Structures are given as C-alpha cells and as structure tokens.
Coordinates of C-alpha atoms (C1' of nucleotides) in Angstrom, one line a residue:
Chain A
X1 CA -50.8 25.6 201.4
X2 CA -54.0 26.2 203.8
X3 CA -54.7 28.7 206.5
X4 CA -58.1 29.7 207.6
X5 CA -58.8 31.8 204.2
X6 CA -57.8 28.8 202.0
X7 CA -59.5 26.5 203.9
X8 CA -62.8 28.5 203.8
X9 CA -62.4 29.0 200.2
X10 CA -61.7 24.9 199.8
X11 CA -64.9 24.3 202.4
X12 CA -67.1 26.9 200.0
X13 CA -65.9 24.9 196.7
X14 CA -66.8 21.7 198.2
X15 CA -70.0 22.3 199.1
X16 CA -69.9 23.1 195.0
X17 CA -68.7 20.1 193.8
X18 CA -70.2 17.4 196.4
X19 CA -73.2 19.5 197.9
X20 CA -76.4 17.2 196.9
X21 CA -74.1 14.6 195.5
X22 CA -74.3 10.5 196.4
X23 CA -70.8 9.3 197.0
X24 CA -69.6 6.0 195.0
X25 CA -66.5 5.2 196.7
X26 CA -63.7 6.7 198.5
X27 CA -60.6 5.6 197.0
X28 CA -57.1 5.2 199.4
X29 CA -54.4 5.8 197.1
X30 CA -52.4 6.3 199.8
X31 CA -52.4 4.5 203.4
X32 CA -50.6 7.4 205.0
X33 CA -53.2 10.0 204.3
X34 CA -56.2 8.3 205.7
X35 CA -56.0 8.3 209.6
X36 CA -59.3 7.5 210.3
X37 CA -62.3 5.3 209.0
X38 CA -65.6 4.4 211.2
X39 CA -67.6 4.2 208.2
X40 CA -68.5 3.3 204.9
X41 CA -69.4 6.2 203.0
X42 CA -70.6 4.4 200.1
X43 CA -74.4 5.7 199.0
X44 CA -73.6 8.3 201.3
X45 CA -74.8 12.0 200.1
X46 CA -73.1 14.8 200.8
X47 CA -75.4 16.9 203.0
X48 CA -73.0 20.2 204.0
X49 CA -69.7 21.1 204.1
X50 CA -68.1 23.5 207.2
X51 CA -64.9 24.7 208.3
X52 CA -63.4 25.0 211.7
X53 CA -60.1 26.5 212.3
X54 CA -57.7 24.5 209.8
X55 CA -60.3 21.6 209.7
X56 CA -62.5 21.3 206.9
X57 CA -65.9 18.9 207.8
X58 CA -68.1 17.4 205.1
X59 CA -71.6 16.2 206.0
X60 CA -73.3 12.8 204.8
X61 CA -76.0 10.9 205.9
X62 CA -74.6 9.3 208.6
X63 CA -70.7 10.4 208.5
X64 CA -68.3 12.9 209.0
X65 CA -65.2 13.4 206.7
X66 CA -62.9 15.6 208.3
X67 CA -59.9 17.0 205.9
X68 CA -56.8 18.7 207.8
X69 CA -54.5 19.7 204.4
X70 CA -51.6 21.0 206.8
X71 CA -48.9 22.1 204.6
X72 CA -49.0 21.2 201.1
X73 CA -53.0 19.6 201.0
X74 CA -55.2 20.5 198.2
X75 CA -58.4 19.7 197.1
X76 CA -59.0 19.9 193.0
X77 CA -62.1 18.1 191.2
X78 CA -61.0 15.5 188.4
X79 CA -58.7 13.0 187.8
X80 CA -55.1 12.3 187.3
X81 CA -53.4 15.3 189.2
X82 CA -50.2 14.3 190.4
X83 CA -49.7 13.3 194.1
X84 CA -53.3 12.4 194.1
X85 CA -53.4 11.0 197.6
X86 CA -57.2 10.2 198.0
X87 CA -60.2 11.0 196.0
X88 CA -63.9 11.3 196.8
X89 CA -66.0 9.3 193.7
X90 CA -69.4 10.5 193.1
X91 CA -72.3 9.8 191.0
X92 CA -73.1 12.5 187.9
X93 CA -70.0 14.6 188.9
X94 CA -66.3 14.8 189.0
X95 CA -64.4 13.0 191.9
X96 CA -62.4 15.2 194.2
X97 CA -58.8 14.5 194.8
X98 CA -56.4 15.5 197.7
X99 CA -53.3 16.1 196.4
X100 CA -50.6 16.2 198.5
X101 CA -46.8 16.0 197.6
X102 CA -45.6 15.6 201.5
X103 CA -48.2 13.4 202.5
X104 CA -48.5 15.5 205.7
X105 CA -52.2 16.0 204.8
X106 CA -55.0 14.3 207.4
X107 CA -58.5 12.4 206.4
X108 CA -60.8 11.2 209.0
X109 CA -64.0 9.4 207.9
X110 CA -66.3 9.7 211.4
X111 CA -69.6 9.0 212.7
X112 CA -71.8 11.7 212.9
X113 CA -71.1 14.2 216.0
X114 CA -66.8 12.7 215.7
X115 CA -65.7 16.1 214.1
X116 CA -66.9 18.2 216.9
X117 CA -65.4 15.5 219.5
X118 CA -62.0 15.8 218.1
X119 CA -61.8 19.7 217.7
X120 CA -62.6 20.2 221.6
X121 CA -60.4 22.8 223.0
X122 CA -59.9 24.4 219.5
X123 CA -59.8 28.6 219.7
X124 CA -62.7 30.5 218.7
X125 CA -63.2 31.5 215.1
X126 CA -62.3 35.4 214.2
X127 CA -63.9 34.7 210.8
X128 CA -66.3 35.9 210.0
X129 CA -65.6 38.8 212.0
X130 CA -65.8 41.5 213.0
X131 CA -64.3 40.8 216.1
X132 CA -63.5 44.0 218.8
X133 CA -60.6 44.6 220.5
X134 CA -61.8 43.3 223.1
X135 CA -62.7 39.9 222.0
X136 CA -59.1 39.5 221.3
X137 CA -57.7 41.1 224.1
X138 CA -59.6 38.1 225.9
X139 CA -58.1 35.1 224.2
X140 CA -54.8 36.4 224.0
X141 CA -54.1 38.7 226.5
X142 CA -53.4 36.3 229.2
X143 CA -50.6 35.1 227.2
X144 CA -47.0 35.8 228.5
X145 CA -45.5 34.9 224.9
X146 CA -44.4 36.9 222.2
X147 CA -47.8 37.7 220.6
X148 CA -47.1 36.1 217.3
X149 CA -46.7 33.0 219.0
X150 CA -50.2 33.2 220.5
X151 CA -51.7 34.5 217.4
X152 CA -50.6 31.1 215.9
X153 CA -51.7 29.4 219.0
X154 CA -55.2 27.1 217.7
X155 CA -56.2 26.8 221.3
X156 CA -56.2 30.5 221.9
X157 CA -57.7 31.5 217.9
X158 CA -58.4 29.3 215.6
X159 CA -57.0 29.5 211.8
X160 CA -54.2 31.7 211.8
X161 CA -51.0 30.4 210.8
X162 CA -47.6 31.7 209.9
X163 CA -48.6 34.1 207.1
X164 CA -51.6 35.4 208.0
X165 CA -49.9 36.4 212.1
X166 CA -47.0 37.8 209.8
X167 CA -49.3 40.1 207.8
X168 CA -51.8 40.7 210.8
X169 CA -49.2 42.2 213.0
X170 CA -47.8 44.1 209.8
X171 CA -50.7 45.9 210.0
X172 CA -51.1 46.5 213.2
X173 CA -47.8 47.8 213.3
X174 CA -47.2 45.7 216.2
X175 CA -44.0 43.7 217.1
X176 CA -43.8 40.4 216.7
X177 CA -42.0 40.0 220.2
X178 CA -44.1 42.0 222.0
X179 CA -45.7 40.4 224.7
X180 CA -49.3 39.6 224.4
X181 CA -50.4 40.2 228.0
X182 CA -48.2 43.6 227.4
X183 CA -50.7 45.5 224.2
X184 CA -52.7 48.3 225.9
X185 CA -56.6 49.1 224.7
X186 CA -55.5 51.0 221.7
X187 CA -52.9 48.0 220.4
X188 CA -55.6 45.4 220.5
X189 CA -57.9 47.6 218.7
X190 CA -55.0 48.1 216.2
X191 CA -54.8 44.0 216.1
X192 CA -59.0 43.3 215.7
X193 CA -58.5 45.8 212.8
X194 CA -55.7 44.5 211.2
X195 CA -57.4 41.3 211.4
X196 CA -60.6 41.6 210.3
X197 CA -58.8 43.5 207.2
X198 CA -56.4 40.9 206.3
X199 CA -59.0 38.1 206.5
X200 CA -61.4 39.5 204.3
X201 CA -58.6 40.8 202.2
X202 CA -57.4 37.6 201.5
X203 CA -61.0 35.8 201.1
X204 CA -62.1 38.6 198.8
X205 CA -58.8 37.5 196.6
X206 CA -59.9 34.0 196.2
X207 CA -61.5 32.8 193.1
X208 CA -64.2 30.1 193.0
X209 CA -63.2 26.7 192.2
X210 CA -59.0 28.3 192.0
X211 CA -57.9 28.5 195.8
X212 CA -54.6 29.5 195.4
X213 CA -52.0 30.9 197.4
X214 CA -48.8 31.1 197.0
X215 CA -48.0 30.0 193.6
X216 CA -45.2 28.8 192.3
X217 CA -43.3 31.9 189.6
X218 CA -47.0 33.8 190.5
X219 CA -47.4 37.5 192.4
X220 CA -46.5 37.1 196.0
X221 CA -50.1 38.8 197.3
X222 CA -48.7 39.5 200.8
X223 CA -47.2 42.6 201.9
X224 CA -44.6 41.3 204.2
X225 CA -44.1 38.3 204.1
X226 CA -41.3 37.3 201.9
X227 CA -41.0 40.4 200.3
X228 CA -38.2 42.9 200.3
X229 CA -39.6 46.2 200.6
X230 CA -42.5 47.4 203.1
X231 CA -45.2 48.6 200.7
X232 CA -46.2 51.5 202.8
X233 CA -42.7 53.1 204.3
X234 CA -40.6 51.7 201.2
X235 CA -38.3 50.4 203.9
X236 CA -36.5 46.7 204.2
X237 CA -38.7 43.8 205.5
X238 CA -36.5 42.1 207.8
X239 CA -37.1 38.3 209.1
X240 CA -36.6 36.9 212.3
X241 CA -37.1 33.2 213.6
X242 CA -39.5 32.6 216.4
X243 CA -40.8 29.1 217.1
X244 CA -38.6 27.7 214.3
X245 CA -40.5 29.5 212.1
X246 CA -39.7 32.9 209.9
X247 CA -41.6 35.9 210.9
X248 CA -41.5 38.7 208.6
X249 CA -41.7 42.3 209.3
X250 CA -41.7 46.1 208.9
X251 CA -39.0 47.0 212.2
X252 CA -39.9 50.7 211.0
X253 CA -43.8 50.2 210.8
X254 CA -43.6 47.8 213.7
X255 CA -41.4 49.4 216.5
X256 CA -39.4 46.6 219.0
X257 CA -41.3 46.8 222.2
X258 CA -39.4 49.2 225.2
X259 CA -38.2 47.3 228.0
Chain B
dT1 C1' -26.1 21.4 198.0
dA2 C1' -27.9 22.9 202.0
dA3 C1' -31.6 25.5 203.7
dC4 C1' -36.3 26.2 203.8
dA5 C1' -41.4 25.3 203.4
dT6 C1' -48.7 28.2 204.3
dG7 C1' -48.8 22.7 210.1
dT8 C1' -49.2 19.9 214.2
dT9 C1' -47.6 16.6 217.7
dT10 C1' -44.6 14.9 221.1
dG11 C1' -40.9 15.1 224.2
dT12 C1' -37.5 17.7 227.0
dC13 C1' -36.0 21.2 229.8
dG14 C1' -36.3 25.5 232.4
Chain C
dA1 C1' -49.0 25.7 234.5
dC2 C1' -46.4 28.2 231.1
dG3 C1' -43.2 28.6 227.6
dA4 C1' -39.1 27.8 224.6
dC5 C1' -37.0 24.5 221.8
dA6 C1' -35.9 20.4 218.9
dA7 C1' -37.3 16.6 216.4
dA8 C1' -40.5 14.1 213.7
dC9 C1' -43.7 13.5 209.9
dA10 C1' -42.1 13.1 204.2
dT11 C1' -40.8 15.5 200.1
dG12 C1' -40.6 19.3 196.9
dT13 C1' -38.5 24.0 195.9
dT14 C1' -34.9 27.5 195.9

DNA sequence: TAACATGTTTGTCG
DNA sequence: ACGACAAACATGTT
C-alpha cells in the first residue's frame, strides 16, 4: 500500500486521531506484527506523530512507536476491520487498527531517541521539496546502476518506491536503464522536476482520514504505471523487470539511453 | 492456476 | 566496495 505520499498522509491522520490522546492499551492481535517492545505504553499520551522515509514515528511521553506498513499495512480508526493485526486503544476516542492481510507490516514500541537509532544511514527526505537538480545529482549520481534502481535505493533517497520511481522517470522522460552516474545537468533538472511534481501530485490527491491508493475496481491515478496508453503521446506503456520488480514506461517519451 | 503484488533483508556470486 | 540476482517473509488478487 505505502510509499512516502501514503505514509505522510497516514502520519498527518494520526496526529488526527491520537494527537493529545492518553493511550489505554496496545492490543497484539498478532505476534508476527509486533517486532519490538521496550515499553509499556499504557497512560502514555500521544505527543507528535512524524514520518521518515517509509517509517512512520508516533511520540508519547516516554516512547516511540515506530510503524513500517511495507506492502499491504494500513492504519484505519475503529474496530472490527478485517486482518486487524494490532490496534492502538485510547481514552475518549476511537482505537487505531493496523490492518494487514500479509502480515509483512513492522511495529516497534521504543524508548525515546530508538526511532532515530534505527533509521541511521536512511536517504535524505525529497519531501517536502523543492529539491534542485543538484541536490539529486548528489545522492544519486555516484551511482553506477540503472537510475531506477537508485531512485528506489532508501540509503541514497528516502521514500520512493516502485510506483512513485515509475512515474518520476515518466516524467522526466528518462530511461529507466540509464545509468545514474551517466544524466547530464539538464537530465537531473528534468528528474528534481519530475519529482517535486509527482510528490505533491500525489499528496495533493489524498483525502483526510481516506489514504488510499490503489484501490481495488477504483481509477488507477498513475499515468504509467499499469496502464496501457501513455497519456501524453497516446503511445503503448511497455513494462520491463529490473530488480525483480516491473517498471513501467513510456519507450517513446523516455528514449533507451545511447551506448 | 500460475503469476503477480505499493517493501525490505539476507545471502550468493561476479 | 559495488551491483545483480534469488529467496524469504505470508497471503490476497488477477
């Protein structure tokens, strides 16, 4: 479900539904999902709720609960969802469930400072941006791989994943191949565009307390990515696989790299 | 039914 | 050190 957008939009809604809020209990429906617990968060209130890169950090008293949703992680208030895989109890409010039909989904309850411990040698953040050119030609352009790959790369950037590096390069009309150490001044210009449009795109399209992406028989909002027609040149969107992973694109608007 | 899925980690190999 | 690849995690959707 989550990429950067999502999990901004999930880290705004909490601070909704928990900010100012005493917690009663965290309930463990399921072992799997809980990875880590240093503390009691019991009486705990909720003080602030942040994001960094996938990661989404709420704030008590004298913990840290860090939520990683990876593929198929949601957070909804209320009760009785289905795969309901933890849920956050609070007094005079809703609880918040994780939901999470693969049970991929990460929860670590730390002590205070254990968020920013963990995330050490995470990317830097290119939201909110704007970021330049040359801000990205710094992170990435020492790679050697094909630039989607270090796109995706959370040491490198933080937050983009499969989608949003899809869409990015779409319009950038850049190649997915093309080596990142290989983009001249103009193409990573092209990129820190692209970027900052697609990001607040997408954050502009979510709606409080619905973060939705994909949905299930709903609009695809992407323009590449699994769609069959580029929306600008009216040409096929092909797919490729790089990393095991499909990467969708315009070959017209994104010419194959010479060489 | 087999392939695929918005993510990350770990191990192997070049 | 860098990078490509496969498998693993665990299960729903197409």
């Amino acid at each position: 479900m989550p990429e950067l957008t999502e999990v901004e939009a999930f880290a705004q809604a909490m601070l909704r539904w928990c900010g100012g809020r005493r917690v009663t209990a965290l309930e463990r429906l399921d072992p799997t999902v809980l990875r880590t617990e240093e503390r009691d968060l019991t009486g705990m209130t909720v003080r602030g709720v942040s994001r960094r890169g996938k990661h989404l950090i709420v704030t008590l008293d004298d913990a840290e609960l860090m939520v990683h949703l990876r593929m198929t992680g949601q957070l909804l208030p209320g009760e009785g969802a289905a795969f309901v895989r933890a849920s956050l109890r609070l007094h005079d409010a809703a609880p918040v469930q994780l939901i999470d039909p693969r049970r991929l989904a990460e929860l670590h309850v730390l002590a205070p400072g254990g968020a920013a411990r963990r995330l050490v040698g995470l990317g830097d953040e290119p939201f909110p941006g704007p970021r330049p050119g040359s801000w990205w030609r710094a992170r990435l352009g020492g790679a050697r791989r094909p630039l989607k790959s270090a796109l995706m790369d959370q040491a490198l950037v933080a937050g983009l994943g499969n989608i949003a590096a899809s869409e990015i390069l779409w319009r950038a009309r850049l190649h997915p191949t093309q080596r990142a150490s290989e983009l001249n001044d103009g193409e990573w210009e092209r990129l820190a565009e692209a970027a900052e449009a697609f990001l607040s795109k997408a954050m502009s399209t979510q709606e409080p307390d619905r973060v939705v992406y994909i949905s299930r028989g709903g609009e695809n909002p992407f323009s590449v990515y699994q769609r069959a027609r580029c929306p600008r040149c009216e040409g096929p969107v092909t797919r490729l696989s790089q990393q095991g992973r499909s990467t969708f694109l315009c070959p017209r608007c994104q010419p194959a790299p010479l060489g």
